[in-house]
C-alpha cells in the first residue's frame, strides 16, 4: 500500500502482488512433523552397536509341506518367521518328513547416548502409536492422537535385506515407515531389535538326491549299459593332469571322482538287487515277482568290480599326488593371512586366478573337497591317511571357529568362514585385490559347490564318528550351504514377480530394476554394483552357465524347474543349437530338469574330451537318467554318436589341434587310436578362461598393450593369464 498527498487531499492506492510457487519436478517430501520415518529415526537415534556376534543351533523337526494351493503369505508366522509353519503341530494335508533346521542368531551389543536423566527428559516429547515408538513435538501430539511412552528401550533400528525379510518374524518388522531405502540388493526393510533370529531349512540331499537308489534299481538295462560303457571310455580319456593350475585340477579331479561314484552307485544297487533276489528265493511263499540281477538288467558283476577298482585307484593316485605336493604348483601355508595358497599364486598375484591373493579359494578347493569326500566313501583308509590334508583345505574356506579371526587356542590361524558374509547370506569371491565397488562374486553355483563339498567331507568323516561334535560339524556345513543356496536364489536367480510360481515366489521379491531382471541371471554381484556380465565375456550363455556348473546332487536343489522353464524360454532355447561344445554339456544338463528324455538324445552328440573339464559324457548320462520323468529311448536310439562311424571326428585329428600340428604329428591325436589324450590337444579351457575376443585381446588390457603385445593375452591361446591382464 502506497500513500501520496498534498495539503489539499490525501490519495491512498492499494497494489496486490501474486506470487506463483513452482512445484518441484519430484514428489515433495511430507511434513517432517508427520513423517513416521523421521519420528522413528529420532526416537532410536540414541542407540548404536559397539560389537556383535553370530551363533547357531540345530533342531530336528517334523516338516509338513504346505498344500500346493497354499499362498506364500500364509506360510509366514508372526513369531517364528517363514518356516514357522514347519514347527506347528501336524494337522491337515501335507507330507510329514524329518528334517533339520539351522537357527542363526545375530546378537548386537549396544550402547545408548542417553543417561537416565536424559531419558526422562526425552520422555516428555516421546509418544507411541500401536506398539512402535515415535517422537514428535508436544503441540502435535493431540492432533495425531499419540499416547505418551513411559519407557525408552535401548533397541536398535536397523535395515534388513530382502533375504532377511523372508525369514525374520513379522513382529520385528516396522510397518509404519513412510520412506523407502534402497541398496544394491533392493528395498531395505526397517527392523527393531538387538537380536535377530531366523531359521534355515537344511538339505536332506547327501551324495545323491533323495530317491536316487530307487531310480537306479528300476533303470532300463540299455540305459545302464550305455552309462557304464561310457564310464569305461572316460576312465581312459579324461584324466587329471598334475601340471594344471589349482582350479583346473580341482575340476578335473571332481570329474574323475564322479566317474568313480557312478560305478560305486551301480555296485550298491547290484548288492541290493542280489539281496532282494536271495530273499525272494528263500521265501517259497513269496507272492511278489523275483527281481534278479538279470531281470533288472545289471551290468556284468565281474566287469563292474574291475571297473570300480580302476576308477578308485586312479582317483587315489591323482588325489594323493595333489595332497602330497607331487603336482607342479605346490600348496603353501601363509602365516600372514592364515590360509592355504599356491606357490605360483604367491609369486605372481595374477596366477591361478589370484589364488595367492585369496581370490576364489572356495571355487578352487570346493572341487577338491567334493572329490575327497567321494574318495573317503570309496576308500576306508583315506581319512586316516589324508584327513589332516583335506581338513586344511576345508578350514581355509569353511572354518567354524575363530570368529575374531585371530590366532586360536590351538595355534592354527584360519579366519572364520573366509569368503562368507553372514549378513549378506552369500559369499564374496574377491580376495585382497582392491575394487572401487567392493568385493564381488561371479559363480554363485561354484560357491554352493564349495559348501556342498565341505558338507560331504564332514559327512564322510562322521560315518565312523557318531559323536555330537561330528554331527554338529556336518550340520554347520549344511547351514553354510543352505544360506548360500537361498541367497543365490534371491540375488542371482532373477524371477520377475509376475512369473513366480509356488514356493519360488518367496525368492521373487522385487530386487532389481524390471528391465535388468529380464536377463533372469546376475553375472557378477558386488557390494555396490550388480552386472549381467562375467569376467570373461558378456554373452548371456556365459552369465547363465557360469552360475550353473558343476553338475552334482545339490544342483537339483539350487535350480527349481519353474526357474529353468523361464530361463529356457527367454534365454537358452533361442541359442541352444549354437552353443559351443565346452558349454554344451551344462546347457543339456540344465534342459534335463525340464525334459530329460529330449536331453538324453542331445547328450549323445557330445564327447567328453570336448566338454568343460568338470563334466564328462558319463556324468551327463547319469544326471539325465536319474531325473524325474525320464523315459528310456528304444534300443535302436541308444548308441552314442561318437561310436557311429559316420560321426564327425574332425576335432580328434592332429591337424585340427594346432599344437599337435606344429609338432608335425599326423592322424588321430585327441584322443589317439588307443584312447590317449595327448598334451598338445585343444583341451576345452575352463569357463572362467573363456574370454570373449575383445576382453581377451592384448589391446584391451592396458599393461599388455603398453608392452607392445598383440593377439590374445588374457588368457593366451594356451589358457595362460598373463600378469599384465586387467584383473
XYZ file of C-alpha atoms in Angstrom:
727
model
C 0.000 0.000 0.000
C 1.372 3.368 -1.005
C 0.229 6.853 0.087
C 0.746 10.234 -1.575
C -0.860 13.616 -0.770
C -0.798 17.381 -0.639
C -2.134 19.926 1.705
C -5.468 19.783 -0.060
C -6.058 15.993 -0.315
C -4.853 12.523 0.526
C -4.881 9.623 -2.010
C -4.405 6.002 -0.985
C -3.567 3.311 -3.574
C -3.534 -0.452 -2.816
C -1.433 -2.821 -5.001
C -1.746 -6.649 -4.707
C 1.123 -8.885 -5.844
C 0.521 -12.648 -6.531
C 3.496 -14.997 -6.011
C 3.477 -18.219 -8.114
C 5.177 -21.171 -6.373
C 6.804 -23.553 -8.877
C 6.194 -27.204 -7.980
C 9.438 -29.227 -7.936
C 9.840 -31.890 -10.646
C 9.866 -34.599 -7.962
C 7.362 -35.593 -5.273
C 7.547 -33.244 -2.328
C 8.807 -34.590 0.991
C 5.988 -34.959 3.520
C 5.993 -32.727 6.511
C 8.797 -33.837 8.774
C 6.439 -33.416 11.682
C 4.155 -36.090 10.277
C 6.767 -38.416 8.780
C 6.817 -41.703 10.650
C 10.297 -42.344 9.284
C 11.707 -39.187 10.818
C 9.911 -39.831 14.077
C 11.334 -43.357 14.299
C 14.821 -42.244 13.347
C 14.784 -39.621 16.095
C 13.465 -41.993 18.714
C 16.037 -44.721 18.026
C 18.943 -42.395 17.255
C 20.454 -42.680 20.743
C 21.219 -46.411 20.352
C 24.241 -47.658 18.441
C 26.034 -51.031 18.151
C 29.547 -51.493 19.522
C 30.067 -55.176 18.720
C 28.242 -58.247 17.589
C 28.394 -62.000 17.434
C 26.948 -64.853 15.422
C 25.660 -68.081 16.902
C 23.781 -71.058 15.545
C 21.890 -74.054 16.799
C 20.214 -77.066 15.230
C 16.902 -78.750 15.808
C 15.331 -81.857 14.321
C 11.715 -81.232 13.398
C 8.844 -82.866 11.605
C 8.329 -80.865 8.481
C 4.900 -80.595 6.964
C 4.990 -79.428 3.377
C 2.154 -76.990 2.688
C -0.633 -77.977 0.311
C 0.060 -76.877 -3.264
C -2.654 -74.250 -3.187
C -1.341 -72.575 -0.028
C -0.316 -68.974 -0.544
C 3.169 -67.807 0.340
C 1.827 -65.184 2.717
C 0.155 -67.867 4.782
C 3.448 -69.630 5.488
C 4.982 -66.792 7.462
C 4.342 -66.969 11.197
C 4.443 -63.788 13.242
C 6.785 -65.217 15.846
C 8.859 -67.800 14.015
C 9.315 -66.406 10.510
C 8.879 -68.061 7.142
C 9.418 -71.608 8.424
C 7.102 -71.224 11.394
C 4.534 -73.476 9.776
C 7.068 -76.292 9.862
C 7.193 -76.233 13.641
C 3.443 -76.351 14.126
C 1.592 -79.476 15.150
C 0.903 -81.740 12.217
C -2.668 -81.163 11.105
C -4.468 -81.244 7.791
C -2.925 -82.086 4.462
C 0.748 -82.258 3.588
C 3.725 -84.600 3.698
C 5.474 -85.234 7.029
C 9.262 -85.553 6.881
C 12.001 -85.422 9.491
C 14.348 -82.548 8.671
C 16.955 -80.409 10.399
C 16.577 -76.680 10.933
C 19.564 -74.412 11.494
C 18.754 -71.401 13.668
C 21.002 -68.376 13.139
C 21.231 -65.553 15.678
C 22.833 -62.150 15.171
C 23.420 -60.613 18.613
C 24.321 -56.911 18.731
C 25.879 -55.318 21.808
C 24.588 -51.764 22.028
C 25.156 -48.548 23.900
C 22.983 -45.506 24.412
C 23.991 -41.866 24.222
C 21.417 -41.157 26.941
C 21.840 -41.441 30.672
C 18.770 -41.928 32.881
C 18.221 -38.184 33.259
C 18.341 -37.680 29.506
C 15.801 -40.434 29.014
C 13.353 -38.828 31.453
C 13.592 -35.504 29.647
C 13.202 -37.237 26.318
C 10.014 -38.931 27.519
C 8.285 -35.543 27.649
C 8.313 -35.398 23.868
C 8.058 -39.089 23.157
C 4.879 -40.829 22.091
C 3.855 -44.192 20.758
C 1.458 -45.426 18.142
C 0.398 -49.057 18.210
C 3.443 -50.830 19.671
C 6.007 -48.699 17.885
C 7.666 -45.676 19.493
C 7.980 -42.335 17.682
C 8.867 -38.754 18.580
C 7.034 -35.533 17.750
C 6.504 -32.069 19.216
C 4.162 -31.641 22.191
C 1.810 -29.400 20.217
C 1.223 -32.063 17.584
C 0.504 -34.938 19.999
C -3.198 -34.231 20.327
C -3.505 -33.624 16.611
C -2.014 -37.013 15.759
C -3.684 -38.911 18.591
C -0.425 -40.269 20.010
C -0.002 -41.551 23.541
C 2.906 -40.827 25.825
C 5.533 -43.573 26.113
C 6.615 -44.441 29.646
C 9.914 -46.203 28.889
C 12.727 -45.701 26.409
C 14.255 -49.002 25.369
C 17.806 -49.362 24.128
C 16.787 -51.135 20.914
C 18.474 -50.937 17.544
C 16.699 -49.746 14.457
C 18.442 -51.374 11.501
C 17.695 -52.110 7.862
C 17.229 -55.707 6.729
C 17.995 -57.116 3.282
C 15.328 -58.929 1.228
C 16.553 -62.411 2.187
C 16.305 -61.457 5.879
C 12.707 -60.351 5.491
C 11.862 -63.761 4.003
C 12.587 -65.446 7.338
C 12.572 -62.887 10.170
C 9.489 -62.905 12.431
C 6.985 -60.334 11.214
C 6.754 -58.908 14.737
C 10.233 -57.432 14.246
C 9.307 -55.598 11.047
C 8.452 -51.901 11.445
C 5.408 -51.282 9.280
C 4.880 -47.568 9.945
C 7.769 -46.232 7.889
C 6.828 -43.854 5.085
C 10.238 -43.624 3.409
C 11.871 -46.243 1.207
C 15.584 -47.002 1.427
C 17.307 -48.977 -1.325
C 20.674 -50.639 -1.651
C 22.223 -52.656 -4.477
C 20.199 -55.674 -3.320
C 16.888 -53.862 -3.484
C 14.454 -52.487 -0.933
C 15.621 -52.365 2.678
C 13.167 -53.051 5.495
C 13.336 -51.423 8.954
C 13.711 -53.944 11.769
C 13.757 -53.342 15.524
C 15.789 -55.492 17.872
C 19.222 -56.123 19.317
C 18.950 -59.774 18.371
C 17.887 -61.263 15.041
C 16.982 -64.952 14.955
C 15.811 -66.891 11.941
C 15.687 -70.448 10.598
C 17.331 -72.087 7.600
C 15.947 -75.396 6.322
C 18.917 -77.745 5.854
C 19.177 -80.076 2.882
C 18.379 -83.774 3.064
C 20.427 -84.494 -0.079
C 23.632 -86.410 0.583
C 25.922 -87.740 -2.173
C 22.815 -88.275 -4.302
C 19.374 -86.785 -4.486
C 16.655 -88.370 -2.383
C 15.154 -91.329 -4.259
C 18.208 -91.888 -6.448
C 18.644 -95.544 -5.452
C 15.083 -96.417 -6.451
C 15.665 -94.860 -9.861
C 18.830 -96.895 -10.370
C 17.049 -100.089 -9.344
C 14.314 -99.541 -11.903
C 16.623 -98.217 -14.626
C 16.339 -99.598 -18.146
C 19.083 -102.125 -18.930
C 20.197 -100.378 -22.127
C 20.448 -97.037 -20.328
C 22.527 -98.572 -17.554
C 24.844 -100.273 -20.027
C 25.259 -97.070 -22.035
C 26.314 -95.165 -18.909
C 28.795 -97.788 -17.744
C 30.260 -98.284 -21.208
C 30.847 -94.545 -21.385
C 32.467 -94.575 -17.928
C 34.821 -97.255 -19.187
C 35.892 -94.994 -22.064
C 36.119 -91.855 -19.939
C 38.444 -93.547 -17.442
C 40.993 -93.610 -20.286
C 40.196 -90.306 -21.955
C 39.615 -87.590 -19.352
C 42.173 -87.946 -16.582
C 43.606 -85.083 -14.497
C 46.990 -83.501 -15.179
C 49.256 -82.542 -12.281
C 50.678 -79.608 -14.266
C 47.271 -77.867 -14.283
C 46.560 -74.858 -12.057
C 44.673 -75.492 -8.824
C 41.291 -74.518 -10.275
C 41.734 -76.633 -13.389
C 42.973 -79.616 -11.410
C 40.086 -79.278 -8.978
C 37.561 -79.534 -11.787
C 39.400 -82.474 -13.332
C 39.681 -84.428 -10.078
C 35.991 -83.808 -9.353
C 35.141 -85.167 -12.802
C 37.177 -88.306 -12.105
C 35.535 -88.623 -8.675
C 32.125 -88.563 -10.317
C 33.153 -91.426 -12.618
C 34.187 -93.476 -9.576
C 30.964 -92.520 -7.808
C 28.805 -93.663 -10.740
C 30.428 -97.110 -10.652
C 30.059 -97.239 -6.866
C 26.363 -96.330 -7.085
C 25.694 -99.153 -9.521
C 27.655 -101.551 -7.329
C 25.464 -100.664 -4.366
C 22.365 -101.252 -6.433
C 23.843 -104.573 -7.557
C 24.157 -105.597 -3.909
C 20.557 -104.574 -3.181
C 19.328 -106.481 -6.207
C 21.217 -109.615 -5.168
C 19.883 -109.328 -1.600
C 16.340 -108.930 -2.849
C 16.785 -111.881 -5.176
C 18.134 -114.010 -2.300
C 15.282 -113.032 -0.006
C 12.704 -113.935 -2.609
C 14.402 -117.253 -3.371
C 14.377 -118.147 0.322
C 10.734 -117.237 0.681
C 8.877 -120.087 -1.017
C 5.513 -118.497 -0.344
C 6.506 -115.081 -1.713
C 3.781 -113.630 -3.884
C 5.953 -110.911 -5.429
C 7.970 -111.498 -8.556
C 11.654 -112.208 -8.010
C 13.933 -109.342 -9.060
C 17.214 -110.923 -10.065
C 20.252 -109.115 -11.395
C 19.377 -110.384 -14.839
C 15.784 -109.177 -14.823
C 16.721 -105.630 -13.811
C 19.483 -105.627 -16.391
C 22.576 -105.359 -14.247
C 25.980 -104.800 -15.802
C 28.327 -107.801 -15.663
C 29.257 -108.041 -11.983
C 32.877 -109.091 -12.506
C 33.417 -106.339 -15.061
C 31.801 -103.825 -12.737
C 34.192 -104.853 -9.972
C 37.228 -104.375 -12.236
C 35.956 -101.015 -13.397
C 35.407 -99.943 -9.800
C 38.958 -100.873 -8.851
C 40.360 -98.974 -11.809
C 38.308 -95.856 -11.038
C 39.162 -95.923 -7.331
C 42.864 -96.493 -7.985
C 43.007 -93.616 -10.471
C 41.184 -91.272 -8.112
C 43.508 -92.166 -5.238
C 46.571 -91.835 -7.466
C 45.835 -88.297 -8.632
C 44.235 -87.004 -5.433
C 47.017 -88.288 -3.167
C 49.641 -86.857 -5.555
C 47.978 -83.437 -5.249
C 47.735 -83.643 -1.462
C 51.337 -84.921 -1.237
C 52.517 -81.927 -3.300
C 53.696 -84.012 -6.244
C 51.953 -81.522 -8.552
C 53.992 -78.699 -10.066
C 52.083 -75.885 -8.320
C 52.538 -76.724 -4.624
C 50.246 -75.631 -1.826
C 51.717 -73.456 0.938
C 50.510 -72.212 4.315
C 50.607 -68.418 4.520
C 51.296 -67.297 8.090
C 50.462 -63.649 7.316
C 46.838 -64.087 6.337
C 46.272 -67.605 7.623
C 45.459 -69.665 4.570
C 46.459 -72.249 2.001
C 47.759 -70.678 -1.215
C 49.570 -71.901 -4.323
C 53.253 -71.314 -4.922
C 52.581 -69.757 -8.318
C 49.931 -67.537 -6.776
C 52.390 -66.321 -4.164
C 54.996 -65.424 -6.791
C 52.521 -63.823 -9.202
C 49.334 -62.180 -7.960
C 47.646 -62.810 -11.317
C 48.478 -66.524 -11.477
C 45.919 -69.204 -10.586
C 43.076 -66.671 -10.833
C 44.589 -64.712 -7.945
C 44.789 -67.673 -5.554
C 47.905 -66.253 -3.870
C 45.889 -63.142 -3.033
C 42.965 -65.245 -1.769
C 40.723 -64.887 -4.806
C 38.249 -67.700 -5.446
C 39.558 -70.110 -2.794
C 36.084 -71.548 -2.251
C 35.788 -72.189 -6.007
C 39.185 -73.887 -6.171
C 39.113 -76.002 -3.020
C 35.410 -76.842 -3.245
C 36.118 -79.252 -6.085
C 38.911 -80.934 -4.129
C 36.676 -81.259 -1.057
C 33.972 -82.871 -3.182
C 36.439 -85.350 -4.713
C 37.947 -86.103 -1.292
C 34.514 -86.837 0.169
C 33.845 -89.374 -2.579
C 37.302 -90.888 -2.110
C 36.634 -91.253 1.618
C 33.403 -93.076 0.845
C 35.204 -95.473 -1.512
C 38.442 -95.993 0.443
C 38.250 -96.860 4.140
C 41.796 -95.627 4.920
C 41.730 -92.338 3.035
C 40.556 -90.280 6.020
C 43.258 -91.778 8.220
C 45.944 -91.154 5.585
C 44.874 -87.760 4.253
C 42.262 -86.401 6.650
C 44.528 -83.655 8.000
C 45.456 -82.573 4.482
C 41.838 -82.221 3.440
C 40.868 -80.576 6.732
C 43.415 -77.843 5.995
C 41.649 -77.026 2.735
C 38.270 -77.135 4.452
C 39.445 -74.830 7.231
C 40.755 -72.387 4.659
C 37.235 -71.802 3.319
C 34.810 -73.085 5.995
C 36.483 -72.795 9.409
C 33.738 -72.974 12.034
C 35.624 -71.324 14.899
C 37.755 -68.224 15.434
C 35.059 -65.611 14.768
C 37.529 -62.847 15.609
C 39.981 -64.224 13.009
C 42.889 -64.254 15.431
C 45.307 -66.996 16.437
C 43.063 -69.547 18.043
C 43.894 -71.613 21.094
C 45.445 -74.402 19.066
C 47.866 -72.046 17.335
C 46.464 -72.637 13.853
C 45.309 -69.457 12.186
C 42.373 -69.704 9.807
C 39.738 -66.957 9.614
C 36.103 -67.707 10.264
C 34.467 -68.972 7.017
C 36.778 -66.901 4.824
C 34.517 -65.905 1.932
C 31.121 -65.924 3.618
C 29.303 -62.712 4.507
C 26.870 -63.778 7.189
C 24.837 -60.606 6.844
C 24.561 -60.880 3.053
C 23.982 -64.624 3.303
C 26.269 -65.420 0.377
C 30.000 -65.437 -0.257
C 32.264 -62.913 -1.931
C 34.978 -64.391 -4.154
C 37.306 -61.379 -4.040
C 40.472 -61.715 -2.036
C 42.951 -58.947 -1.260
C 42.519 -57.116 -4.563
C 41.021 -53.644 -4.061
C 37.958 -52.714 -6.112
C 36.147 -49.384 -6.082
C 32.802 -51.148 -5.813
C 33.904 -53.533 -3.085
C 34.066 -57.292 -3.096
C 32.052 -59.325 -5.582
C 31.196 -62.846 -6.679
C 30.538 -64.274 -10.098
C 29.938 -68.039 -9.983
C 27.265 -68.486 -7.322
C 26.936 -72.192 -8.156
C 30.630 -72.864 -7.523
C 30.254 -71.195 -4.136
C 27.389 -73.599 -3.452
C 29.654 -76.427 -4.631
C 32.263 -75.444 -2.040
C 29.894 -75.779 0.914
C 28.355 -78.908 -0.593
C 31.840 -80.451 -0.831
C 32.636 -79.365 2.729
C 29.366 -80.889 3.960
C 30.023 -84.192 2.169
C 33.563 -84.334 3.587
C 32.256 -83.859 7.129
C 29.520 -86.399 6.375
C 32.106 -88.969 5.267
C 34.136 -88.323 8.416
C 31.065 -88.722 10.621
C 30.305 -92.236 9.346
C 32.879 -93.566 11.796
C 32.246 -90.913 14.429
C 28.772 -90.722 15.989
C 29.720 -88.000 18.482
C 27.702 -84.823 18.916
C 30.745 -82.832 17.786
C 30.848 -84.712 14.462
C 27.120 -84.218 13.885
C 27.395 -80.504 14.594
C 30.259 -80.316 12.104
C 28.019 -81.834 9.428
C 25.144 -79.508 10.274
C 27.355 -76.416 10.281
C 28.438 -77.138 6.703
C 24.808 -77.772 5.766
C 23.938 -74.395 7.286
C 26.562 -72.627 5.148
C 25.150 -74.475 2.150
C 21.539 -73.531 2.925
C 22.448 -69.859 3.353
C 24.323 -69.837 0.046
C 21.502 -71.511 -1.868
C 18.769 -69.227 -0.523
C 20.814 -66.082 -1.166
C 21.686 -67.291 -4.673
C 18.033 -67.806 -5.472
C 17.250 -64.347 -4.110
C 20.073 -62.277 -5.625
C 21.270 -64.236 -8.690
C 18.156 -66.003 -9.998
C 16.083 -63.047 -11.099
C 12.438 -64.022 -11.442
C 10.057 -61.148 -12.173
C 7.262 -61.352 -9.574
C 4.633 -61.830 -12.288
C 6.424 -65.003 -13.429
C 6.978 -66.500 -9.966
C 5.243 -69.741 -9.078
C 4.740 -71.711 -5.866
C 7.377 -71.506 -3.155
C 9.709 -69.901 -5.711
C 7.696 -66.737 -5.203
C 9.432 -66.164 -1.894
C 12.673 -65.586 -3.839
C 10.987 -63.303 -6.375
C 10.518 -60.181 -4.286
C 11.269 -57.032 -6.321
C 15.036 -56.644 -6.044
C 16.422 -55.120 -9.207
C 15.136 -52.835 -11.928
C 12.466 -54.643 -14.019
C 14.394 -54.123 -17.259
C 17.542 -55.513 -15.620
C 15.624 -58.561 -14.369
C 14.712 -59.559 -17.923
C 18.137 -61.227 -18.153
C 16.995 -63.630 -15.388
C 20.539 -64.255 -14.090
C 23.024 -61.947 -12.405
C 26.543 -62.274 -13.774
C 28.538 -60.608 -11.021
C 27.148 -59.301 -7.729
C 29.246 -56.781 -5.855
C 28.835 -54.798 -2.678
C 27.960 -51.674 -4.657
C 27.199 -52.894 -8.156
C 25.495 -55.734 -9.970
C 26.033 -56.744 -13.593
C 24.737 -59.150 -16.216
C 28.284 -59.811 -17.409
C 31.153 -62.062 -16.373
C 34.892 -61.538 -16.037
C 35.385 -63.270 -19.369
C 32.508 -62.005 -21.511
C 29.044 -60.532 -21.703
C 27.173 -63.248 -23.608
C 24.052 -64.469 -21.843
C 25.292 -68.055 -22.230
C 28.346 -67.268 -20.102
C 26.267 -65.464 -17.471
C 23.815 -68.339 -17.067
C 26.177 -71.293 -17.275
C 28.970 -69.955 -15.030
C 26.192 -69.831 -12.437
C 25.082 -73.405 -13.219
C 28.252 -75.501 -13.120
C 29.208 -78.015 -11.777
C 26.548 -80.740 -12.015
C 26.146 -82.635 -8.723
C 23.405 -83.916 -6.462
C 22.805 -80.456 -4.975
C 22.115 -78.894 -8.390
C 18.521 -80.122 -8.177
C 18.005 -78.069 -5.027
C 19.709 -74.984 -6.439
C 17.654 -74.868 -9.642
C 13.869 -75.037 -9.488
C 12.048 -76.368 -12.532
C 9.925 -73.208 -12.668
C 13.032 -71.056 -12.918
C 14.655 -73.278 -15.549
C 11.453 -73.238 -17.603
C 11.565 -69.447 -17.693
C 15.324 -69.458 -18.315
C 14.965 -71.711 -21.347
C 12.021 -69.839 -22.779
C 13.653 -66.408 -22.535
C 17.386 -67.066 -22.856
C 18.704 -70.541 -23.641
C 16.301 -72.009 -26.168
C 16.993 -69.322 -28.826
C 20.755 -70.068 -28.711
C 20.580 -73.790 -27.865
C 21.702 -75.132 -31.250
C 24.721 -72.814 -31.487
C 26.251 -73.362 -28.057
C 29.959 -74.274 -28.247
C 30.864 -77.756 -27.021
C 32.692 -76.627 -23.855
C 29.384 -75.239 -22.562
C 27.020 -77.621 -24.326
C 27.093 -80.249 -21.603
C 25.881 -77.784 -18.981
C 23.093 -76.460 -21.194
C 21.943 -80.050 -21.820
C 22.089 -80.807 -18.082
C 20.004 -77.695 -17.435
C 17.487 -78.784 -20.071
C 17.203 -82.202 -18.404
C 15.483 -80.552 -15.430
C 12.596 -79.834 -17.807
C 12.766 -82.579 -20.418
C 15.140 -85.396 -19.510
C 14.183 -87.644 -22.423
C 14.964 -84.992 -25.016
C 18.170 -84.075 -23.174
C 19.334 -87.711 -23.431
C 19.185 -87.543 -27.227
C 21.198 -84.313 -27.172
C 23.761 -85.837 -24.805
C 24.561 -88.483 -27.391
C 26.009 -85.758 -29.616
C 28.727 -84.619 -27.189
C 32.184 -86.019 -26.489
C 33.740 -85.996 -23.027
C 37.101 -84.605 -24.108
C 35.418 -81.555 -25.680
C 33.296 -80.710 -22.647
C 34.350 -78.481 -19.779
C 36.890 -80.196 -17.551
C 34.404 -80.564 -14.665
C 31.970 -82.639 -16.736
C 32.029 -85.908 -18.674
C 29.551 -87.556 -21.010
C 29.205 -90.336 -18.426
C 28.086 -87.913 -15.762
C 25.760 -86.193 -18.195
C 24.084 -89.522 -18.992
C 23.838 -90.378 -15.293
C 22.350 -86.982 -14.402
C 19.720 -87.187 -17.139
C 18.730 -90.799 -16.469
C 18.049 -90.117 -12.776
C 15.750 -87.184 -13.478
C 12.033 -87.391 -12.740
C 10.096 -88.073 -15.915
C 12.962 -89.667 -17.840
C 11.757 -92.221 -20.388
C 14.389 -94.545 -21.808
C 14.744 -94.404 -25.595
C 14.361 -97.527 -27.706
C 17.384 -99.788 -28.146
C 17.883 -98.563 -31.711
C 18.271 -94.987 -30.451
C 20.689 -95.818 -27.648
C 24.064 -95.783 -29.455
C 26.056 -92.627 -28.699
C 27.099 -90.588 -31.708
C 30.840 -90.928 -31.073
C 30.565 -94.680 -31.709
C 28.922 -94.034 -35.076
C 31.446 -94.421 -37.938
C 29.752 -91.596 -39.801
C 30.110 -89.151 -36.926
C 32.257 -86.085 -37.419
C 35.624 -86.760 -35.809
C 37.396 -83.696 -37.163
C 38.091 -82.484 -33.639
C 40.100 -85.612 -32.860
C 42.565 -85.241 -35.737
C 46.073 -83.924 -35.146
C 45.699 -81.303 -37.864
C 42.634 -79.798 -36.118
C 44.680 -79.233 -32.951
C 47.273 -76.526 -33.777
C 49.786 -77.502 -31.093
C 49.825 -81.090 -32.382
C 50.019 -79.959 -35.991
C 53.012 -77.746 -35.177
C 54.778 -80.815 -33.826
C 54.332 -82.498 -37.203
C 52.087 -85.234 -35.819
C 49.543 -86.763 -38.206
C 46.495 -88.985 -37.795
C 44.317 -89.097 -34.678
C 45.652 -87.211 -31.638
C 42.774 -86.166 -29.425
C 42.424 -88.923 -28.467
C 44.739 -91.334 -30.266
C 43.503 -94.674 -31.591
C 44.224 -96.240 -28.196
C 42.240 -93.511 -26.401
C 45.164 -91.461 -25.069
C 44.642 -87.687 -24.961
C 47.942 -86.022 -25.938
C 49.177 -82.929 -24.145
C 49.036 -80.878 -27.366
C 45.255 -81.271 -27.685
C 42.906 -78.299 -27.539
C 41.518 -79.190 -24.132
C 38.441 -77.065 -23.604
C 39.531 -74.475 -21.109
C 37.534 -73.778 -18.021
C 34.600 -71.421 -18.461
C 36.400 -68.869 -16.318
C 39.036 -68.706 -19.031
C 36.558 -68.366 -21.902
C 37.269 -64.720 -22.660
C 35.411 -63.067 -25.489
C 37.647 -61.800 -28.269
C 37.597 -58.184 -27.114
C 38.218 -58.795 -23.404
C 40.950 -61.353 -24.003
C 42.907 -59.322 -26.540
C 46.205 -57.753 -25.529
C 44.982 -54.402 -26.831
C 42.054 -54.419 -24.350
C 44.410 -54.765 -21.383
C 46.367 -51.547 -20.897
C 49.522 -53.006 -19.374
C 49.756 -55.681 -22.084
C 49.217 -53.127 -24.819
C 51.872 -50.892 -23.253
C 54.341 -53.746 -23.568
C 53.613 -53.942 -27.293
C 51.927 -57.362 -27.070
C 49.479 -58.391 -29.792
C 46.873 -61.139 -30.150
C 45.314 -62.867 -27.116
C 46.767 -62.176 -23.683
C 44.018 -62.672 -21.116
C 44.216 -65.592 -21.460
C 46.670 -66.589 -24.175
C 45.806 -69.286 -26.697
C 47.057 -71.959 -24.286
C 44.946 -70.614 -21.417
C 47.675 -68.732 -19.512
C 46.587 -65.484 -17.823
C 49.475 -63.008 -18.216
C 50.498 -60.739 -15.367
C 49.638 -57.638 -17.391
C 45.918 -58.509 -17.551
C 43.341 -56.165 -16.034
C 42.381 -58.440 -13.166
